[in-house]
Tab-separated table of C-alpha atoms in Angstrom:
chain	number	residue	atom	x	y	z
F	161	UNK	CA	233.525	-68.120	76.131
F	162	UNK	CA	237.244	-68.307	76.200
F	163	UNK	CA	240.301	-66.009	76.491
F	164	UNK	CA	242.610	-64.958	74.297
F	165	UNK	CA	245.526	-66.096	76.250
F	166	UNK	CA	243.720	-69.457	76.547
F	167	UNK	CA	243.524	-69.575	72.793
F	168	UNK	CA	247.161	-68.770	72.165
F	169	UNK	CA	248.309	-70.931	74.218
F	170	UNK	CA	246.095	-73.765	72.866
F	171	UNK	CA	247.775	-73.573	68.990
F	172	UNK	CA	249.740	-76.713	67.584
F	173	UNK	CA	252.634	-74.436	65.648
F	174	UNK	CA	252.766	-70.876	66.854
F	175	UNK	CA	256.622	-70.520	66.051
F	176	UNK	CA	256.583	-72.333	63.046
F	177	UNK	CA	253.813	-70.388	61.804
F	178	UNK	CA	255.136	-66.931	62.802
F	179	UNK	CA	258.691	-67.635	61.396
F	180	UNK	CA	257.618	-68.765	58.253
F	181	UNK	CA	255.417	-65.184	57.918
F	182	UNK	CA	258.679	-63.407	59.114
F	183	UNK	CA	259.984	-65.353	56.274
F	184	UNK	CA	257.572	-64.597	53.376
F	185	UNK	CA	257.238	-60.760	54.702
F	186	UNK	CA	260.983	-60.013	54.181
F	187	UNK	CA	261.947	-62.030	51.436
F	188	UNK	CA	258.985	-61.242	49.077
F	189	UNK	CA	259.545	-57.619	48.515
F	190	UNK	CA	263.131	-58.263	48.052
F	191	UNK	CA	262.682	-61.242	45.016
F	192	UNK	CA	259.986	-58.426	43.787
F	193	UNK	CA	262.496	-55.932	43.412
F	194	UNK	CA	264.979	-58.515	41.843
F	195	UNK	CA	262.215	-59.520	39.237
F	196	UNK	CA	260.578	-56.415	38.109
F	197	UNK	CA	262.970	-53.166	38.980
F	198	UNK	CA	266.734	-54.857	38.743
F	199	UNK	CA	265.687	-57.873	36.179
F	200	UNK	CA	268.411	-59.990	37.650
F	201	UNK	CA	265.338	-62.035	39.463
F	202	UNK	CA	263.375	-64.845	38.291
F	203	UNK	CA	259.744	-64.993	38.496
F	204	UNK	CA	259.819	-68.687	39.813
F	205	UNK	CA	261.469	-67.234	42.874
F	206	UNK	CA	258.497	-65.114	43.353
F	207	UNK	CA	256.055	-67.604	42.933
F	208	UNK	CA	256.975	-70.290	45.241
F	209	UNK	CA	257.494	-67.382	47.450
F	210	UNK	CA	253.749	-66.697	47.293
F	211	UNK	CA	252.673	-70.410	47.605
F	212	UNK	CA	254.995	-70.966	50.871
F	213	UNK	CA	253.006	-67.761	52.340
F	214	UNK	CA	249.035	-69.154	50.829
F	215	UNK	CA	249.993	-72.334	52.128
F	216	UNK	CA	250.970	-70.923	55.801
F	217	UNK	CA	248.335	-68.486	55.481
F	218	UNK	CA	246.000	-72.078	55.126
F	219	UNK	CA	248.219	-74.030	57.980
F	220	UNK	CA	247.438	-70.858	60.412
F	221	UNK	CA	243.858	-70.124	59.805
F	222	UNK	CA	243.654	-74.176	60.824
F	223	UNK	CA	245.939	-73.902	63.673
F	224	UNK	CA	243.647	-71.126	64.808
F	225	UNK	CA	240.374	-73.168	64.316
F	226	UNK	CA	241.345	-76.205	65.941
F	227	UNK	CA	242.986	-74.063	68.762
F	228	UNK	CA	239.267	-72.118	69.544
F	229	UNK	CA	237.780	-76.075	69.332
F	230	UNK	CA	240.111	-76.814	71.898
F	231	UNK	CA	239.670	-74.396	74.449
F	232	UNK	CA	235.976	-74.233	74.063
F	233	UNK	CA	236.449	-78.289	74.780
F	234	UNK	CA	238.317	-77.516	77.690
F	235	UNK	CA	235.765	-74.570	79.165
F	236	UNK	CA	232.962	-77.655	78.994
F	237	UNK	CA	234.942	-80.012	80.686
F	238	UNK	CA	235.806	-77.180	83.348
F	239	UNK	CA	232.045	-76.070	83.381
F	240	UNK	CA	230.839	-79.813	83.406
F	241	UNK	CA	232.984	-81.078	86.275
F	242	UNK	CA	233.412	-81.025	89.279
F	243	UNK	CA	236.564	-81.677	91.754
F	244	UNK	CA	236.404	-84.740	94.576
F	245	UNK	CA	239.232	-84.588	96.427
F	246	UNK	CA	240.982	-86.683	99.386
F	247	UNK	CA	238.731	-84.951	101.747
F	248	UNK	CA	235.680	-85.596	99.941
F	249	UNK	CA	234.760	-82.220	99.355
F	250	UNK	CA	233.240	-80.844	96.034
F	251	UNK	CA	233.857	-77.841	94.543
F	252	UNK	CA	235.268	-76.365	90.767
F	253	UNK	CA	237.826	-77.668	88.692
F	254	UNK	CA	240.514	-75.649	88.681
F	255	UNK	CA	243.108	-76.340	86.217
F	256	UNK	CA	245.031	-73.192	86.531
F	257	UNK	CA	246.592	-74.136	90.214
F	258	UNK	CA	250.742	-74.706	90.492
F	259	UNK	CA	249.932	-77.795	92.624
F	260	UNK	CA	249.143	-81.331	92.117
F	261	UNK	CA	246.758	-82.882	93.759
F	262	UNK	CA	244.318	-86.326	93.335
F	263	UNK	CA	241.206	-85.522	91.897
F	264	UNK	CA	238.616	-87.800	90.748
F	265	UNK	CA	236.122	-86.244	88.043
F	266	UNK	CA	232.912	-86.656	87.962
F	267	UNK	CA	229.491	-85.366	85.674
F	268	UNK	CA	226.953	-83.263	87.880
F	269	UNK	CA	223.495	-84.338	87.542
């Protein structure tokens, strides 16, 4: 199907995401402790600390979905077609090479 390398590499906001968990994973226990153990806290704090994590929780799971749509896009137009070079030749696609080259695509029958 597709890789897991090919997956990561296909997502729209990796860093954004991941920061903003770093985020929610340090500074919730901290504004529970403030709220409940010291009472110095306010509960507010707490909550919008919970909807900033549901609502990156939600922005991940559809970074992750559109990122698996993506690659297995990309693994049918790799399966699909085929490369015509200068030489006339016809072989795989390979998208994975350092070099450029002219390629024409076309659909095998």
């Amino acid at each position: 199907m597709y890789r897991e390398s090919e997956l990561i590499s296909d997502l729209r906001h990796p860093l954004f995401t991941l920061t903003v968990y770093l985020y929610t994973l340090l500074l919730l226990p901290i504004l529970h402790s403030l709220w409940l153990l010291t009472g110095t806290g306010n509960a507010n704090f707490f909550y919008a600390a919970t909807m900033v994590h549901g609502l990156n929780s939600s922005l991940a799971i559809v970074d992750f979905v559109g990122a698996s749509i993506r690659s297995q896009i990309k693994a049918s137009v790799r399966a699909e077609s085929t490369v015509a070079p200068m030489t006339g030749e016809k072989g795989p696609l390979d998208l994975e090479g350092d070099e450029w080259q002219i390629i024409q695509l076309n659909k095998v029958d």
